[in-house]
Coordinates of C-alpha atoms (C1' of nucleotides) in Angstrom, one line a residue:
Chain A
M156 CA 36.6 2.7 -104.1
K157 CA 33.5 1.9 -103.0
E158 CA 32.8 2.5 -98.8
T159 CA 31.5 -1.1 -98.0
L160 CA 31.4 -1.4 -94.3
R161 CA 34.7 -3.4 -94.6
N162 CA 36.1 -0.1 -95.4
V163 CA 34.5 1.6 -92.5
F164 CA 35.3 -0.8 -90.4
E165 CA 39.2 -0.7 -91.1
K166 CA 39.1 2.9 -91.0
R167 CA 37.5 3.1 -87.7
S168 CA 38.5 0.0 -85.7
G169 CA 39.0 0.5 -82.1
E170 CA 36.5 3.2 -81.3
Y171 CA 33.4 0.8 -81.9
T172 CA 32.4 -0.3 -78.2
E173 CA 29.0 0.6 -78.3
L174 CA 28.1 -2.3 -80.6
Y175 CA 30.2 -4.8 -80.3
L176 CA 31.3 -5.9 -83.8
T177 CA 31.4 -10.0 -84.3
H178 CA 32.5 -12.1 -86.9
I179 CA 29.7 -15.0 -87.1
S180 CA 30.3 -17.7 -89.0
I181 CA 29.0 -21.4 -89.5
D182 CA 31.0 -24.2 -88.9
C183 CA 30.0 -27.8 -90.2
V184 CA 31.4 -31.0 -89.1
V185 CA 30.3 -32.9 -92.1
L186 CA 30.6 -36.8 -91.4
G187 CA 30.5 -39.7 -94.2
F188 CA 31.1 -43.2 -93.7
H189 CA 33.1 -45.3 -96.4
E190 CA 35.0 -48.5 -96.4
G191 CA 34.3 -49.1 -92.3
L192 CA 35.7 -45.9 -91.6
L193 CA 34.2 -42.2 -90.5
K194 CA 35.4 -39.6 -92.2
I195 CA 35.5 -35.6 -92.2
L196 CA 35.0 -33.5 -94.9
V197 CA 37.7 -30.5 -94.9
L198 CA 38.9 -27.5 -97.3
K199 CA 41.8 -26.2 -98.2
L200 CA 41.1 -22.3 -98.6
K201 CA 44.0 -21.7 -100.6
E202 CA 47.6 -23.0 -101.5
G203 CA 49.9 -23.7 -98.3
S204 CA 47.2 -23.2 -95.8
K205 CA 46.1 -25.4 -93.0
W206 CA 42.8 -27.7 -93.5
S207 CA 39.7 -25.9 -92.3
L208 CA 35.8 -27.1 -91.9
P209 CA 33.4 -26.0 -94.7
G210 CA 31.7 -22.8 -93.2
G211 CA 30.3 -19.5 -94.3
Y212 CA 28.4 -16.2 -93.2
V213 CA 24.4 -16.0 -92.2
G214 CA 22.4 -14.0 -94.5
K215 CA 20.8 -11.2 -93.2
E216 CA 17.5 -12.4 -93.9
E217 CA 18.5 -16.4 -92.8
D218 CA 17.6 -18.3 -90.0
I219 CA 21.1 -19.7 -88.7
D220 CA 19.5 -23.5 -89.1
D221 CA 18.7 -22.5 -93.1
A222 CA 22.4 -20.6 -93.1
A223 CA 23.5 -24.0 -92.0
I224 CA 22.1 -26.4 -94.7
R225 CA 22.9 -23.3 -97.8
I226 CA 26.2 -23.8 -96.9
L227 CA 26.4 -27.2 -97.1
R228 CA 24.3 -27.7 -100.2
E229 CA 27.1 -25.3 -102.1
R230 CA 29.7 -27.0 -100.7
T231 CA 28.7 -30.7 -101.2
G232 CA 25.8 -30.5 -103.7
A233 CA 24.0 -33.1 -101.1
D234 CA 20.8 -32.3 -99.9
H235 CA 18.1 -33.9 -96.9
I236 CA 21.3 -33.5 -94.5
F237 CA 21.0 -34.4 -91.4
L238 CA 22.3 -31.5 -89.3
K239 CA 22.3 -30.6 -85.7
Q240 CA 23.7 -27.5 -83.7
F241 CA 25.9 -28.6 -81.0
R242 CA 27.6 -25.5 -79.5
T243 CA 28.8 -22.2 -80.4
F244 CA 32.9 -21.7 -79.9
G245 CA 33.6 -17.8 -79.0
K246 CA 36.9 -17.7 -77.3
N247 CA 38.9 -14.6 -77.6
H248 CA 41.8 -14.5 -80.1
R249 CA 40.5 -17.6 -81.7
N250 CA 41.1 -16.3 -84.7
E251 CA 44.8 -15.6 -84.3
D252 CA 45.7 -18.3 -86.7
I253 CA 44.6 -16.7 -89.6
F254 CA 44.8 -13.2 -88.3
E255 CA 48.6 -13.0 -88.9
E256 CA 48.2 -13.9 -92.5
N257 CA 45.6 -11.4 -93.1
S258 CA 46.3 -7.5 -92.9
G259 CA 42.8 -6.3 -93.0
L260 CA 41.7 -5.3 -89.9
W261 CA 38.4 -6.7 -89.6
M262 CA 40.1 -10.1 -89.3
A263 CA 41.3 -9.1 -85.8
Q264 CA 37.6 -9.0 -84.8
R265 CA 36.0 -11.2 -82.5
F266 CA 35.2 -14.3 -84.3
L267 CA 32.2 -16.5 -83.2
S268 CA 31.2 -19.6 -84.9
V269 CA 28.2 -22.2 -84.5
G270 CA 29.1 -25.5 -84.8
Y271 CA 27.0 -27.6 -86.5
Y272 CA 27.3 -31.1 -87.5
A273 CA 26.3 -33.1 -90.3
L274 CA 25.6 -36.5 -91.4
I275 CA 25.8 -37.3 -95.1
D276 CA 26.0 -40.2 -97.6
F277 CA 29.8 -40.3 -98.4
H278 CA 28.5 -41.0 -102.4
K279 CA 26.4 -38.3 -102.9
V280 CA 28.8 -35.5 -102.1
N281 CA 30.6 -34.0 -105.2
L282 CA 33.8 -32.8 -104.0
S283 CA 34.6 -30.3 -106.7
L284 CA 31.8 -28.2 -106.3
D285 CA 32.2 -25.2 -105.5
L286 CA 35.8 -25.2 -106.0
A287 CA 36.9 -22.4 -108.4
E288 CA 35.4 -19.7 -106.3
I289 CA 36.8 -19.9 -102.8
T290 CA 38.4 -23.5 -102.6
V291 CA 41.5 -25.1 -103.7
I292 CA 40.9 -28.4 -102.2
A293 CA 37.6 -30.8 -100.9
E294 CA 38.9 -34.1 -99.2
W295 CA 37.4 -36.7 -97.0
K296 CA 39.7 -37.4 -94.0
D297 CA 39.7 -40.4 -91.8
V298 CA 38.6 -39.4 -88.3
K299 CA 41.5 -41.2 -86.7
N300 CA 44.0 -39.6 -89.1
L301 CA 43.2 -36.0 -89.4
P302 CA 45.7 -33.5 -90.7
E303 CA 46.5 -30.0 -88.8
M304 CA 43.8 -27.5 -88.9
M305 CA 43.1 -24.0 -88.8
M306 CA 42.5 -22.0 -85.6
D307 CA 40.3 -24.3 -83.5
H308 CA 39.0 -26.3 -86.1
R309 CA 40.1 -29.1 -84.5
E310 CA 38.5 -28.6 -81.2
I311 CA 35.3 -28.5 -83.1
I312 CA 35.6 -31.6 -84.2
D313 CA 36.2 -33.3 -81.4
Q314 CA 33.5 -31.7 -79.3
A315 CA 31.1 -32.3 -82.6
L316 CA 32.4 -36.2 -81.9
I317 CA 31.6 -35.7 -78.1
Y318 CA 27.9 -34.8 -79.1
M319 CA 27.3 -36.9 -81.3
R320 CA 28.2 -39.9 -79.3
R321 CA 26.2 -38.7 -76.7
G322 CA 23.2 -38.5 -79.1
L323 CA 23.6 -41.9 -80.0
N324 CA 21.6 -42.6 -76.6
Y325 CA 18.7 -40.7 -77.5
Y326 CA 18.2 -40.9 -81.4
P327 CA 18.7 -43.5 -83.9
I328 CA 21.7 -42.9 -86.8
G329 CA 22.5 -44.2 -89.8
L330 CA 19.9 -43.1 -92.2
N331 CA 22.3 -40.6 -93.6
L332 CA 25.4 -42.3 -93.3
L333 CA 24.9 -45.6 -95.3
P334 CA 23.8 -46.1 -98.2
E335 CA 19.5 -47.5 -98.6
R336 CA 20.7 -51.6 -98.0
F337 CA 23.2 -52.5 -95.5
T338 CA 24.2 -55.7 -93.3
M339 CA 24.1 -55.5 -89.6
P340 CA 27.9 -55.9 -89.5
E341 CA 28.4 -52.4 -91.8
L342 CA 26.0 -50.7 -88.8
Q343 CA 27.9 -51.6 -86.4
Q344 CA 31.1 -50.9 -87.7
L345 CA 29.3 -47.3 -88.3
Y346 CA 28.7 -47.4 -84.3
E347 CA 32.1 -48.2 -83.7
S348 CA 33.8 -45.3 -85.5
I349 CA 32.0 -43.2 -83.9
L350 CA 32.3 -44.6 -80.6
N351 CA 35.9 -45.2 -81.2
K352 CA 35.5 -48.8 -79.5
K353 CA 34.2 -52.2 -80.2
L354 CA 31.4 -53.4 -79.4
N355 CA 29.9 -57.0 -79.4
R356 CA 28.2 -58.4 -82.0
G357 CA 25.4 -60.2 -80.4
N358 CA 24.3 -57.7 -78.3
F359 CA 24.7 -55.0 -81.0
Y360 CA 22.4 -57.3 -83.2
R361 CA 19.9 -57.3 -80.1
K362 CA 19.8 -53.8 -79.2
M363 CA 19.2 -52.7 -82.5
M364 CA 16.2 -55.0 -83.4
R365 CA 14.8 -53.7 -79.8
Y366 CA 14.8 -50.3 -81.4
D367 CA 12.6 -51.1 -84.2
I368 CA 13.6 -49.1 -86.8
L369 CA 15.3 -51.7 -89.2
T370 CA 13.5 -53.9 -91.8
K371 CA 15.3 -57.2 -92.7
L372 CA 15.3 -57.7 -96.6
D373 CA 14.9 -61.4 -98.4
E374 CA 18.5 -60.7 -99.8
C375 CA 22.0 -61.4 -98.7
R376 CA 25.3 -59.5 -99.5
K377 CA 28.0 -62.1 -100.9
I378 CA 30.9 -61.7 -99.1
G379 CA 33.1 -64.4 -100.5
A380 CA 33.3 -68.5 -98.4
H381 CA 31.0 -67.2 -95.9
K382 CA 28.0 -67.0 -94.5
S383 CA 26.2 -64.3 -96.8
P384 CA 25.1 -61.6 -94.0
H385 CA 21.5 -60.4 -94.3
L386 CA 20.8 -57.0 -95.9
Y387 CA 18.5 -54.3 -93.9
R388 CA 17.1 -51.2 -94.6
F389 CA 15.7 -48.6 -92.3
N390 CA 11.9 -48.3 -91.6
I391 CA 11.3 -45.0 -92.5
D392 CA 8.3 -44.6 -90.2
N393 CA 9.8 -45.8 -87.4
Y394 CA 13.3 -44.0 -87.8
Q395 CA 11.3 -40.9 -88.2
K396 CA 9.4 -41.6 -84.9
A397 CA 12.4 -42.4 -82.8
M398 CA 14.0 -39.5 -84.0
E399 CA 11.2 -37.4 -82.9
E400 CA 10.6 -39.2 -79.3
G401 CA 13.9 -40.4 -78.8
F402 CA 15.2 -43.4 -77.1
K403 CA 14.2 -43.9 -73.4
E404 CA 16.2 -41.8 -71.0
S405 CA 17.0 -42.6 -68.1
W406 CA 15.2 -40.3 -65.4
Chain B
M16 CA 27.0 14.3 -82.5
K17 CA 29.8 12.3 -81.9
E18 CA 29.9 9.2 -84.6
T19 CA 29.8 6.3 -82.9
L20 CA 29.5 2.7 -85.3
R21 CA 25.9 2.8 -84.1
N22 CA 25.4 5.9 -86.2
V23 CA 27.2 5.0 -88.8
F24 CA 25.2 1.9 -89.0
E25 CA 22.4 3.4 -88.7
K26 CA 22.8 5.7 -91.7
R27 CA 24.2 2.8 -94.1
S28 CA 22.1 0.3 -93.0
G29 CA 21.2 -1.8 -95.9
E30 CA 24.3 -1.7 -97.8
Y31 CA 26.4 -3.6 -95.5
T32 CA 26.3 -7.4 -97.2
E33 CA 30.1 -7.9 -97.3
L34 CA 30.1 -8.5 -93.5
Y35 CA 27.1 -9.6 -92.0
L36 CA 26.2 -7.3 -88.7
T37 CA 24.9 -9.4 -86.3
H38 CA 23.7 -8.1 -82.9
I39 CA 25.4 -10.7 -80.5
S40 CA 24.1 -11.2 -77.2
I41 CA 24.2 -14.0 -74.2
D42 CA 21.1 -14.7 -72.6
C43 CA 21.1 -16.6 -69.4
V44 CA 18.5 -19.0 -67.6
V45 CA 19.3 -18.3 -64.2
L46 CA 17.9 -20.9 -61.7
G47 CA 17.4 -21.0 -58.2
F48 CA 15.2 -23.3 -55.8
H49 CA 13.4 -22.0 -52.9
E50 CA 10.5 -23.5 -50.5
G51 CA 10.5 -27.0 -53.0
L52 CA 9.9 -25.0 -56.1
L53 CA 12.2 -24.2 -59.3
K54 CA 12.6 -20.7 -59.7
I55 CA 13.5 -18.3 -62.9
L56 CA 15.6 -14.9 -62.9
V57 CA 13.6 -12.5 -65.0
L58 CA 13.9 -8.9 -65.5
K59 CA 11.5 -5.8 -66.5
L60 CA 13.9 -3.4 -68.4
K61 CA 11.5 -0.6 -68.3
E62 CA 8.0 0.2 -67.0
G63 CA 5.3 -1.7 -69.2
S64 CA 7.2 -3.9 -71.2
K65 CA 7.5 -7.6 -71.1
W66 CA 9.7 -9.8 -69.1
S67 CA 13.1 -10.6 -70.1
L68 CA 16.0 -12.9 -69.4
P69 CA 19.1 -11.2 -68.0
G70 CA 21.6 -11.0 -70.5
G71 CA 24.0 -8.7 -72.0
Y72 CA 26.9 -8.3 -74.5
V73 CA 30.3 -9.8 -75.0
G74 CA 33.0 -7.6 -74.5
K75 CA 36.0 -7.1 -77.5
E76 CA 38.4 -9.1 -75.5
E77 CA 36.2 -11.1 -73.7
D78 CA 35.6 -15.1 -74.0
I79 CA 31.7 -15.9 -74.4
D80 CA 32.0 -18.0 -71.2
D81 CA 33.5 -15.7 -69.2
A82 CA 31.1 -12.8 -70.7
A83 CA 28.2 -15.1 -69.1
I84 CA 30.3 -15.2 -66.0
R85 CA 30.5 -11.4 -65.7
I86 CA 26.9 -10.4 -66.8
L87 CA 25.8 -13.2 -64.2
R88 CA 27.7 -11.4 -61.4
E89 CA 26.7 -7.7 -62.6
R90 CA 23.0 -8.8 -62.2
T91 CA 23.0 -11.4 -59.4
G92 CA 26.3 -10.6 -57.1
A93 CA 26.9 -13.8 -56.9
D94 CA 29.6 -15.8 -57.4
H95 CA 30.9 -19.5 -58.2
I96 CA 27.9 -20.1 -60.2
F97 CA 27.3 -22.9 -62.3
L98 CA 27.0 -22.3 -65.6
K99 CA 26.3 -24.0 -69.1
Q100 CA 26.2 -22.9 -72.7
F101 CA 23.6 -25.1 -74.2
R102 CA 22.5 -23.6 -77.5
T103 CA 22.4 -20.5 -79.7
F104 CA 19.4 -19.1 -81.1
G105 CA 19.4 -17.0 -84.4
K106 CA 16.0 -17.5 -86.0
N107 CA 15.3 -14.4 -88.1
H108 CA 13.3 -11.5 -86.7
R109 CA 13.5 -13.0 -83.6
N110 CA 13.7 -9.3 -82.4
E111 CA 10.5 -8.0 -83.7
D112 CA 9.2 -7.9 -80.7
I113 CA 11.5 -4.7 -79.8
F114 CA 12.1 -3.3 -82.8
E115 CA 8.7 -1.8 -83.1
E116 CA 9.3 -0.2 -79.8
N117 CA 12.7 1.0 -80.8
S118 CA 13.0 3.4 -83.9
G119 CA 17.0 3.1 -84.4
L120 CA 17.6 0.9 -87.4
W121 CA 20.6 -1.0 -86.0
M122 CA 18.1 -2.8 -83.4
A123 CA 16.4 -4.0 -86.9
Q124 CA 19.2 -5.9 -87.6
R125 CA 19.6 -9.7 -86.6
F126 CA 20.0 -10.6 -83.4
L127 CA 21.7 -14.1 -82.3
S128 CA 21.6 -15.1 -78.7
V129 CA 24.0 -17.8 -77.2
G130 CA 22.1 -19.8 -74.4
Y131 CA 23.4 -20.1 -70.9
Y132 CA 21.8 -21.7 -68.2
A133 CA 23.0 -21.0 -64.3
L134 CA 22.3 -23.1 -61.2
I135 CA 22.7 -20.6 -58.3
D136 CA 21.7 -20.3 -54.4
F137 CA 18.7 -18.8 -54.1
H138 CA 19.8 -16.8 -51.3
K139 CA 22.5 -15.8 -52.2
V140 CA 21.2 -13.4 -55.1
N141 CA 21.0 -9.9 -54.7
L142 CA 17.8 -8.7 -56.8
S143 CA 18.1 -4.9 -56.4
L144 CA 21.8 -5.3 -57.8
D145 CA 22.0 -3.0 -60.9
L146 CA 18.9 -1.8 -61.2
A147 CA 19.1 2.1 -61.2
E148 CA 21.2 1.3 -64.3
I149 CA 19.3 -0.6 -66.5
T150 CA 16.9 -2.9 -64.9
V151 CA 13.6 -1.3 -63.6
I152 CA 12.4 -4.6 -61.9
A153 CA 14.0 -7.9 -61.1
E154 CA 11.9 -11.0 -59.6
W155 CA 12.0 -15.0 -58.9
K156 CA 9.4 -16.5 -60.5
D157 CA 8.2 -19.7 -60.6
V158 CA 8.7 -21.9 -63.7
K159 CA 5.5 -23.7 -64.0
N160 CA 3.6 -20.3 -63.7
L161 CA 6.1 -17.7 -66.1
P162 CA 4.8 -14.5 -67.3
E163 CA 4.7 -13.3 -70.7
M164 CA 8.3 -13.1 -72.2
M165 CA 9.7 -11.0 -74.6
M166 CA 11.2 -12.1 -77.8
D167 CA 11.5 -15.7 -77.8
H168 CA 12.9 -15.7 -74.2
R169 CA 10.0 -18.2 -73.4
E170 CA 11.6 -20.6 -76.0
I171 CA 15.0 -20.3 -74.4
I172 CA 14.0 -20.9 -71.4
D173 CA 11.9 -24.2 -72.4
Q174 CA 15.0 -25.3 -74.3
A175 CA 17.0 -24.7 -71.1
L176 CA 15.2 -26.8 -69.3
I177 CA 15.2 -29.7 -71.6
Y178 CA 19.0 -29.5 -72.2
M179 CA 19.3 -29.7 -68.3
R180 CA 16.8 -32.7 -67.7
R181 CA 19.1 -34.6 -70.4
G182 CA 22.1 -33.3 -68.3
L183 CA 21.2 -35.0 -65.3
N184 CA 22.0 -38.2 -66.6
Y185 CA 25.2 -37.3 -66.8
Y186 CA 26.1 -34.7 -64.0
P187 CA 25.1 -34.5 -60.5
I188 CA 23.4 -31.4 -59.6
G189 CA 22.3 -29.3 -56.4
L190 CA 25.6 -28.1 -55.0
N191 CA 24.4 -24.5 -57.0
L192 CA 20.9 -24.6 -55.9
L193 CA 20.5 -26.2 -52.2
P194 CA 21.7 -24.8 -49.1
E195 CA 24.6 -26.5 -47.7
R196 CA 22.9 -29.2 -45.8
F197 CA 19.6 -30.5 -47.1
T198 CA 17.8 -33.5 -46.6
M199 CA 16.9 -36.4 -48.7
P200 CA 13.7 -35.3 -49.2
E201 CA 14.5 -31.7 -50.2
L202 CA 17.0 -32.9 -53.0
Q203 CA 14.2 -34.8 -54.2
Q204 CA 12.3 -31.8 -54.7
L205 CA 14.6 -30.3 -56.5
Y206 CA 14.8 -33.3 -59.3
E207 CA 11.0 -33.4 -59.2
S208 CA 10.9 -29.7 -60.1
I209 CA 13.2 -30.1 -62.8
L210 CA 12.0 -33.4 -64.4
N211 CA 8.2 -32.1 -63.7
K212 CA 7.4 -35.3 -62.4
K213 CA 7.0 -37.4 -59.1
L214 CA 9.7 -39.8 -58.6
N215 CA 9.2 -42.8 -56.4
R216 CA 11.1 -42.0 -52.6
G217 CA 12.6 -45.4 -52.1
N218 CA 14.5 -45.4 -55.5
F219 CA 15.5 -41.9 -55.5
Y220 CA 17.1 -42.1 -52.2
R221 CA 19.1 -45.5 -53.9
K222 CA 20.2 -43.8 -56.8
M223 CA 21.5 -41.2 -54.7
M224 CA 23.4 -43.2 -52.7
R225 CA 24.9 -45.3 -55.2
Y226 CA 26.2 -42.1 -57.0
D227 CA 27.8 -41.7 -54.0
I228 CA 28.4 -37.8 -53.9
L229 CA 26.7 -37.5 -50.6
T230 CA 27.8 -37.2 -47.0
K231 CA 25.5 -38.0 -44.0
L232 CA 25.8 -36.0 -41.3
D233 CA 24.9 -36.7 -37.3
E234 CA 22.1 -33.9 -37.2
C235 CA 18.4 -34.3 -38.4
R236 CA 16.0 -31.7 -39.1
K237 CA 12.7 -30.8 -36.9
I238 CA 9.8 -30.9 -38.9
G239 CA 7.0 -31.6 -36.7
A240 CA 5.5 -34.7 -35.2
H241 CA 7.6 -36.6 -37.8
K242 CA 10.7 -38.3 -37.9
S243 CA 13.2 -36.5 -38.5
P244 CA 15.2 -36.5 -41.7
H245 CA 18.9 -36.8 -41.6
L246 CA 20.8 -33.8 -42.9
Y247 CA 23.1 -34.3 -45.9
R248 CA 25.9 -32.6 -48.0
F249 CA 27.7 -33.2 -51.0
N250 CA 31.0 -34.7 -51.0
I251 CA 32.9 -32.2 -52.8
D252 CA 35.5 -34.6 -53.5
N253 CA 33.2 -37.0 -55.1
Y254 CA 30.8 -34.4 -56.5
Q255 CA 33.8 -32.9 -58.6
K256 CA 34.9 -36.0 -59.8
A257 CA 31.7 -36.8 -61.1
M258 CA 31.0 -33.4 -62.6
E259 CA 34.3 -34.2 -64.7
E260 CA 33.9 -38.0 -65.5
G261 CA 30.0 -38.0 -65.6
F262 CA 27.8 -40.9 -64.8
K263 CA 27.8 -43.8 -67.1
E264 CA 26.5 -43.7 -70.4
S265 CA 24.8 -46.2 -72.3
W266 CA 27.4 -46.9 -75.1
Chain C
dG29 C1' 6.2 -41.9 -19.6
dC30 C1' 4.1 -44.4 -23.7
dA31 C1' 1.0 -45.3 -27.3
dT32 C1' 0.2 -42.4 -32.2
dT33 C1' 1.9 -41.2 -36.3
dA34 C1' 3.7 -39.4 -40.5
dT35 C1' 8.1 -40.1 -42.1
dT36 C1' 12.2 -41.8 -43.4
dG37 C1' 15.5 -45.6 -44.3
dT38 C1' 15.7 -50.5 -46.0
dG39 C1' 14.4 -55.0 -48.0
dT40 C1' 12.0 -57.5 -51.7
dC41 C1' 10.6 -58.8 -56.1
dA42 C1' 9.4 -59.0 -61.1
dA43 C1' 10.7 -57.1 -65.4
dT44 C1' 13.9 -55.3 -68.4
dA45 C1' 18.8 -54.3 -69.9
dA46 C1' 23.7 -54.9 -70.7
dG47 C1' 27.8 -58.1 -70.9
dA48 C1' 30.4 -62.1 -72.0
dC49 C1' 30.1 -65.8 -74.1
dA50 C1' 28.5 -70.1 -76.1
dT51 C1' 25.9 -72.7 -79.6
dT52 C1' 23.7 -73.1 -84.0
dT53 C1' 22.6 -71.7 -88.7
dT54 C1' 23.9 -70.6 -93.1
dA55 C1' 26.4 -69.8 -97.8
dA56 C1' 30.3 -69.9 -100.6
dC57 C1' 33.9 -72.5 -102.0
dA58 C1' 37.1 -76.5 -102.5
Chain D
dT297 C1' 29.5 -82.9 -100.2
dG298 C1' 32.5 -81.6 -96.5
dT299 C1' 34.9 -77.6 -94.6
dT300 C1' 35.0 -73.5 -93.0
dA301 C1' 34.3 -68.8 -91.3
dA302 C1' 30.7 -65.5 -90.5
dA303 C1' 26.2 -64.6 -89.1
dA304 C1' 22.3 -65.1 -86.2
dT305 C1' 20.7 -66.6 -81.9
dG306 C1' 20.4 -68.6 -77.3
dT307 C1' 22.2 -68.7 -72.1
dC308 C1' 23.7 -66.9 -68.1
dT309 C1' 25.2 -63.6 -65.1
dT310 C1' 24.9 -59.0 -63.2
dA311 C1' 23.3 -54.2 -63.0
dT312 C1' 18.8 -51.1 -62.8
dT313 C1' 14.1 -49.7 -62.4
dG314 C1' 10.0 -49.5 -61.2
dA315 C1' 6.6 -51.0 -57.7
dC316 C1' 5.5 -51.7 -53.0
dA317 C1' 6.0 -53.5 -48.1
dC318 C1' 7.6 -53.1 -44.0
dA319 C1' 10.8 -51.6 -40.2
dA320 C1' 12.9 -47.9 -37.6
dT321 C1' 12.7 -43.7 -36.0
dA322 C1' 11.6 -39.0 -33.5
dA323 C1' 8.5 -35.6 -32.4
dT324 C1' 4.4 -34.7 -30.3
dG325 C1' 0.0 -35.6 -27.3
dC326 C1' -2.3 -37.9 -24.0

DNA sequence: GCATTATTGTGTCAATAAGACATTTTAACA
DNA sequence: TGTTAAAATGTCTTATTGACACAATAATGC
């Protein structure tokens, strides 16, 4: 048997007090938007287990931000993803869930996860990628109707949404979640799903226009026996500028 | 020689790819307020080295939040500290600074730091604590005039200030930074040092009163040949309530 | 005692933004 | 061509911010 660190660790577990061993991973809350609903990408790692967030380990020679980008690319096939670190989770015994299922002592060590949230175009994700190797199933689940998640992944999702909501006060959103062209009501639906509340249509319209990140197109979307809503697309330059400078903060 | 993990690790370094070994630490940006200036607590770990932030390792059976509390208590002697995790730093080679000074290979491994900022009453800190064991000097340095810091500690400080500034829109501040009784101009000075800009006196006064977290006392502070400013103290109940509920957010 | 003076506490006003709601415009369809 | 439902825009009220002015006040000097 090849003596990997894992073997060494299992044999010697309990003695290592000088250098605390911690199992670092990255967990990503991947958000997509489809048919007016905010969706989260969840995985089932093996038959019968609970659902989990896509995640992975950090390479020896890798920045954690780069690791998160790589993990998402491996899982979703998508590139140019909006990705933001929001918090690190390090409660003790947060891995108890899977500790019971795994006999290896190394699993009993501390787990620490750096949480990222990702905003991604629903249609650009390839759910079947990478399935053979680790994952059994990958699925989009409705934010408002999540299945039972393993470990503290539910808390990680809740926290991601809180941080994202707060982010709406500072940065524009939507470039990674909506198709290239969209209508104002569609954009409003996105905001409403993230904030989990209804917004006033007129006020929303004016607020968005004030941000000056939208370009109104000449085309309209045909939606039946009603006035056709105009199509918009993001003005990339202004959008980027808003991302860098941020919207006005109170102080 | 006792075979600790550190020895094992040094001997076998380079093979461990299955379980990525990461050196986790907690770094704290400890902020105090004294004579109208915002101060940061910095340490010199040994003669001739650069300055560093107080930090430490996470115990095997410890939540990271608890570890941060413990580390601060050990270093400062202070309790009831406001402490908030704000970001995790995991750039590769961020430890190169000290790698060169330390021959042990384990030091060359990845470093990952969970950043916390702490707000603490300047006068309650005992700087000489813990010095014999690890630290040579502990000192308060002016935020606007920081010495050269080791590794990426300067970036950690800058980021902490950014997150704290943003926090001012959501939570009150001052309970841990000011003495029990203080004047309105003193509170304003605190805000001005954090935000690094002058604020309008009248508007500041009214904004604070609107927050409804202050109790005006009957006493005044004698400050020479001027109108004596009233003393205030925080209304702890309302302050706590504001901490929990947060100030109004835009959406 | 009393005027002086620097600072606090409060008032005002304009500009901006948010919330609620009404009105107009528009495009598809009967 | 009129009907209809939704988009786009307008209006009004209220709250917030920033700038500035002025009155109240308390220690000090005369």
